[in-house]
Amino acid sequence: MPAGNVSAVLVHGAWADGSSWSKVIERLEAQGINAIAAPLPLSSLPDDVAALERTLERVDVPVVLAGHAYAGAVIGSARAEKVRALVYVAALAPDEGETVGDVFNRGKPHPLAPTLSPDKHGLIWLPKKAFADAFAQHASSQELTVLEAVQRPVSVSCIGVAVGRPLWKDRPSWFLIANEDRMIIRDNQQFMAQRMNALVHSYPVDHTPMITSPDAVTSVIIEAARAVAAQ
């Protein structure tokens, strides 16, 4: 079923920007699905939710809202009625009363996961070595160079705020589990997806499949968009 009357709003996570969705945007547009990337300041969770809501104001049709990693908390905090489905891409999905830090730190980390700490400005940067070791181990050297160059730090204010009732309790949700994720381990993703009652797709991909496996990410978003179009 066509999904041309549905738009996809794509939300980047920590240490990234909207360009991380470029390959997925191209593929969605080729399938007739308009896509827009929502820029987040990564300054606090409320700031990021407000930025997302401003992007949603620009869309006049039903929306599939997709979030990567930290952005799972952001899309789950959206309240716009036009959001009809959620897609979590190797994402964090805190429940009511939980923080991003609570779910990120759940379980034993991968041995190659970086140790993270804020600088004197309260900003958390990803160490250079972590891009190839854990953030995007399947990326090409050229892709890693770009990821390292454009990384945007996340504020500690983003990870310590308890969320309200998440939107995934009121909207159908999809979850792409990245089986080879070294930032948010697979078991953690499975736990979150199960309690969300999400429709799950698992792939042998790293933490940034929008870059390293865009066809897989696109297929999940298209599936959600077709379900919305059929409503």
Tab-separated table of C-alpha atoms in Angstrom:
chain	number	residue	atom	x	y	z
A	1	MET	CA	0.000	0.000	0.000
A	2	PRO	CA	1.399	3.472	-0.820
A	3	ALA	CA	2.351	5.776	2.013
A	4	GLY	CA	2.713	9.069	0.172
A	5	ASN	CA	0.306	10.851	2.516
A	6	VAL	CA	2.582	10.160	5.483
A	7	SER	CA	5.767	12.030	6.369
A	8	ALA	CA	8.735	10.715	8.309
A	9	VAL	CA	10.355	12.950	10.909
A	10	LEU	CA	13.801	11.648	11.802
A	11	VAL	CA	15.526	12.545	15.051
A	12	HIS	CA	19.263	12.181	15.628
A	13	GLY	CA	20.867	11.079	18.845
A	14	ALA	CA	23.873	12.195	20.853
A	15	TRP	CA	27.195	12.856	19.115
A	16	ALA	CA	25.434	13.231	15.768
A	17	ASP	CA	23.340	15.635	13.727
A	18	GLY	CA	20.622	15.384	11.088
A	19	SER	CA	23.114	14.373	8.416
A	20	SER	CA	23.305	10.947	10.061
A	21	TRP	CA	19.928	10.270	8.404
A	22	SER	CA	21.001	11.310	4.884
A	23	LYS	CA	21.052	7.812	3.377
A	24	VAL	CA	17.651	6.990	4.843
A	25	ILE	CA	16.189	10.289	3.628
A	26	GLU	CA	17.293	9.498	0.079
A	27	ARG	CA	15.709	6.066	0.219
A	28	LEU	CA	12.444	7.288	1.717
A	29	GLU	CA	12.141	10.026	-0.885
A	30	ALA	CA	12.698	7.419	-3.607
A	31	GLN	CA	9.665	5.573	-2.195
A	32	GLY	CA	7.544	8.718	-2.244
A	33	ILE	CA	7.762	9.405	1.490
A	34	ASN	CA	8.685	12.951	2.432
A	35	ALA	CA	11.294	12.999	5.177
A	36	ILE	CA	12.624	15.764	7.368
A	37	ALA	CA	15.362	15.662	9.988
A	38	ALA	CA	14.640	17.423	13.270
A	39	PRO	CA	17.669	19.321	14.629
A	40	LEU	CA	18.180	18.959	18.364
A	41	PRO	CA	20.293	21.320	20.488
A	42	LEU	CA	21.246	18.436	22.831
A	43	SER	CA	21.215	20.973	25.660
A	44	SER	CA	18.529	19.350	27.829
A	45	LEU	CA	15.725	16.872	27.342
A	46	PRO	CA	13.023	19.590	27.571
A	47	ASP	CA	14.948	21.735	25.059
A	48	ASP	CA	15.192	18.795	22.671
A	49	VAL	CA	11.501	17.939	22.978
A	50	ALA	CA	10.610	21.577	22.292
A	51	ALA	CA	12.853	21.584	19.218
A	52	LEU	CA	11.162	18.439	17.940
A	53	GLU	CA	7.712	19.930	18.483
A	54	ARG	CA	8.741	22.961	16.405
A	55	THR	CA	9.734	20.657	13.571
A	56	LEU	CA	6.456	18.773	13.833
A	57	GLU	CA	4.590	22.075	13.467
A	58	ARG	CA	5.984	22.301	9.935
A	59	VAL	CA	4.351	19.039	8.836
A	60	ASP	CA	0.703	18.968	7.746
A	61	VAL	CA	0.163	15.231	7.297
A	62	PRO	CA	0.309	12.195	9.611
A	63	VAL	CA	3.819	11.517	10.877
A	64	VAL	CA	5.969	8.491	11.541
A	65	LEU	CA	8.444	9.679	14.143
A	66	ALA	CA	11.779	7.868	14.164
A	67	GLY	CA	14.486	8.319	16.766
A	68	HIS	CA	18.008	6.983	17.100
A	69	ALA	CA	19.657	6.185	20.437
A	70	TYR	CA	19.151	9.109	22.868
A	71	ALA	CA	16.396	10.454	20.614
A	72	GLY	CA	14.192	7.572	21.679
A	73	ALA	CA	13.564	9.539	24.878
A	74	VAL	CA	12.808	12.638	22.824
A	75	ILE	CA	10.273	11.054	20.483
A	76	GLY	CA	8.640	9.323	23.436
A	77	SER	CA	8.086	12.745	25.002
A	78	ALA	CA	6.396	14.242	21.930
A	79	ARG	CA	2.719	15.082	22.247
A	80	ALA	CA	1.643	16.201	18.762
A	81	GLU	CA	-1.560	14.484	17.655
A	82	LYS	CA	-0.233	14.145	14.101
A	83	VAL	CA	2.330	11.581	15.315
A	84	ARG	CA	0.708	8.261	14.453
A	85	ALA	CA	3.581	5.808	14.888
A	86	LEU	CA	7.018	5.624	16.478
A	87	VAL	CA	10.144	3.890	15.195
A	88	TYR	CA	12.993	3.250	17.608
A	89	VAL	CA	16.365	2.648	15.940
A	90	ALA	CA	18.784	1.143	18.455
A	91	ALA	CA	17.140	3.630	20.773
A	92	LEU	CA	16.539	4.322	24.429
A	93	ALA	CA	12.950	4.112	25.630
A	94	PRO	CA	12.637	5.225	29.252
A	95	ASP	CA	9.335	4.521	30.947
A	96	GLU	CA	7.490	7.031	33.099
A	97	GLY	CA	9.699	8.155	35.967
A	98	GLU	CA	12.916	6.855	34.388
A	99	THR	CA	15.787	8.895	32.966
A	100	VAL	CA	17.921	8.359	29.890
A	101	GLY	CA	20.779	7.468	32.206
A	102	ASP	CA	18.674	4.803	33.916
A	103	VAL	CA	18.028	2.878	30.717
A	104	PHE	CA	21.418	3.568	29.093
A	105	ASN	CA	23.260	2.125	32.076
A	106	ARG	CA	20.993	-0.886	32.485
A	107	GLY	CA	22.963	-4.122	32.293
A	108	LYS	CA	26.651	-4.786	31.821
A	109	PRO	CA	28.234	-2.603	29.107
A	110	HIS	CA	30.033	-4.002	26.094
A	111	PRO	CA	33.787	-4.406	26.711
A	112	LEU	CA	34.534	-1.832	24.008
A	113	ALA	CA	31.981	0.702	25.162
A	114	PRO	CA	33.651	4.014	26.023
A	115	THR	CA	33.851	5.494	29.482
A	116	LEU	CA	31.924	8.752	29.363
A	117	SER	CA	32.276	11.800	31.568
A	118	PRO	CA	31.350	15.478	31.183
A	119	ASP	CA	33.859	18.252	30.581
A	120	LYS	CA	33.983	21.446	32.665
A	121	HIS	CA	31.010	22.783	30.670
A	122	GLY	CA	28.799	19.813	31.524
A	123	LEU	CA	29.081	18.425	27.986
A	124	ILE	CA	29.825	14.820	27.165
A	125	TRP	CA	31.957	14.205	24.087
A	126	LEU	CA	32.545	10.811	22.519
A	127	PRO	CA	36.253	9.887	22.530
A	128	LYS	CA	37.750	9.689	19.059
A	129	LYS	CA	38.637	6.015	19.406
A	130	ALA	CA	35.053	5.151	20.361
A	131	PHE	CA	33.685	5.906	16.897
A	132	ALA	CA	35.507	2.966	15.319
A	133	ASP	CA	35.371	0.753	18.404
A	134	ALA	CA	31.734	1.098	19.456
A	135	PHE	CA	29.700	3.842	17.789
A	136	ALA	CA	29.972	2.682	14.181
A	137	GLN	CA	32.355	-0.238	13.888
A	138	HIS	CA	30.876	-1.201	10.503
A	139	ALA	CA	31.406	2.237	8.975
A	140	SER	CA	33.995	2.969	6.325
A	141	SER	CA	37.065	5.019	7.197
A	142	GLN	CA	35.602	7.946	5.289
A	143	GLU	CA	32.321	7.702	7.200
A	144	LEU	CA	34.182	7.536	10.495
A	145	THR	CA	36.160	10.641	9.594
A	146	VAL	CA	32.940	12.565	9.015
A	147	LEU	CA	31.262	11.231	12.157
A	148	GLU	CA	34.228	12.286	14.256
A	149	ALA	CA	34.376	15.720	12.628
A	150	VAL	CA	30.696	16.627	13.021
A	151	GLN	CA	30.003	15.099	16.432
A	152	ARG	CA	27.891	17.244	18.721
A	153	PRO	CA	28.227	16.782	22.474
A	154	VAL	CA	25.288	15.946	24.673
A	155	SER	CA	24.660	17.834	27.896
A	156	VAL	CA	24.371	16.012	31.193
A	157	SER	CA	21.011	17.821	31.417
A	158	CYS	CA	19.738	15.468	28.716
A	159	ILE	CA	20.285	12.274	30.629
A	160	GLY	CA	19.144	13.008	34.176
A	161	VAL	CA	15.555	14.192	33.668
A	162	ALA	CA	12.771	11.734	34.462
A	163	VAL	CA	10.275	11.422	31.601
A	164	GLY	CA	6.496	11.559	31.827
A	165	ARG	CA	4.107	9.074	30.273
A	166	PRO	CA	5.878	7.971	27.076
A	167	LEU	CA	4.046	8.229	23.789
A	168	TRP	CA	4.771	4.573	23.007
A	169	LYS	CA	2.030	3.684	25.485
A	170	ASP	CA	-0.478	5.417	23.219
A	171	ARG	CA	0.864	4.861	19.691
A	172	PRO	CA	1.942	1.786	17.720
A	173	SER	CA	5.696	1.378	17.864
A	174	TRP	CA	8.403	-0.385	15.899
A	175	PHE	CA	11.857	-1.209	17.244
A	176	LEU	CA	14.958	-1.979	15.186
A	177	ILE	CA	17.245	-3.977	17.445
A	178	ALA	CA	20.901	-3.673	16.523
A	179	ASN	CA	22.337	-7.048	17.446
A	180	GLU	CA	25.946	-5.851	17.198
A	181	ASP	CA	25.454	-2.599	19.080
A	182	ARG	CA	28.328	-1.818	21.437
A	183	MET	CA	26.817	1.373	22.874
A	184	ILE	CA	23.357	0.092	23.862
A	185	ILE	CA	23.688	-3.651	24.216
A	186	ARG	CA	21.243	-5.934	22.436
A	187	ASP	CA	19.760	-7.344	25.650
A	188	ASN	CA	18.945	-3.838	26.805
A	189	GLN	CA	17.231	-3.045	23.508
A	190	GLN	CA	15.263	-6.291	23.695
A	191	PHE	CA	14.129	-5.452	27.222
A	192	MET	CA	12.859	-2.032	26.170
A	193	ALA	CA	11.205	-3.290	22.994
A	194	GLN	CA	9.418	-6.066	24.867
A	195	ARG	CA	7.964	-3.850	27.552
A	196	MET	CA	6.845	-1.393	24.849
A	197	ASN	CA	5.092	-4.218	23.048
A	198	ALA	CA	6.788	-2.931	19.914
A	199	LEU	CA	6.878	-4.693	16.581
A	200	VAL	CA	10.509	-5.832	16.512
A	201	HIS	CA	12.969	-6.271	13.664
A	202	SER	CA	16.461	-7.478	14.552
A	203	TYR	CA	19.478	-7.050	12.283
A	204	PRO	CA	23.224	-7.816	12.569
A	205	VAL	CA	24.066	-4.103	12.568
A	206	ASP	CA	26.040	-1.694	14.722
A	207	HIS	CA	24.827	1.281	16.753
A	208	THR	CA	24.415	3.556	13.719
A	209	PRO	CA	22.547	1.497	11.109
A	210	MET	CA	21.210	4.669	9.452
A	211	ILE	CA	24.767	5.030	8.148
A	212	THR	CA	26.008	1.463	7.916
A	213	SER	CA	22.780	-0.358	6.993
A	214	PRO	CA	20.312	2.258	5.708
A	215	ASP	CA	18.190	-0.232	3.775
A	216	ALA	CA	17.262	-2.015	7.013
A	217	VAL	CA	16.299	1.230	8.735
A	218	THR	CA	14.350	2.444	5.719
A	219	SER	CA	12.385	-0.787	5.478
A	220	VAL	CA	11.177	-0.486	9.083
A	221	ILE	CA	10.120	3.137	8.620
A	222	ILE	CA	8.286	2.271	5.401
A	223	GLU	CA	6.478	-0.545	7.173
A	224	ALA	CA	5.325	1.882	9.857
A	225	ALA	CA	4.340	4.486	7.251
A	226	ARG	CA	2.214	1.970	5.347
A	227	ALA	CA	0.478	0.964	8.552
A	228	VAL	CA	-0.316	4.617	9.250
A	229	ALA	CA	-1.545	5.168	5.677
A	230	ALA	CA	-3.887	2.222	6.039
A	231	GLN	CA	-5.577	3.648	9.144
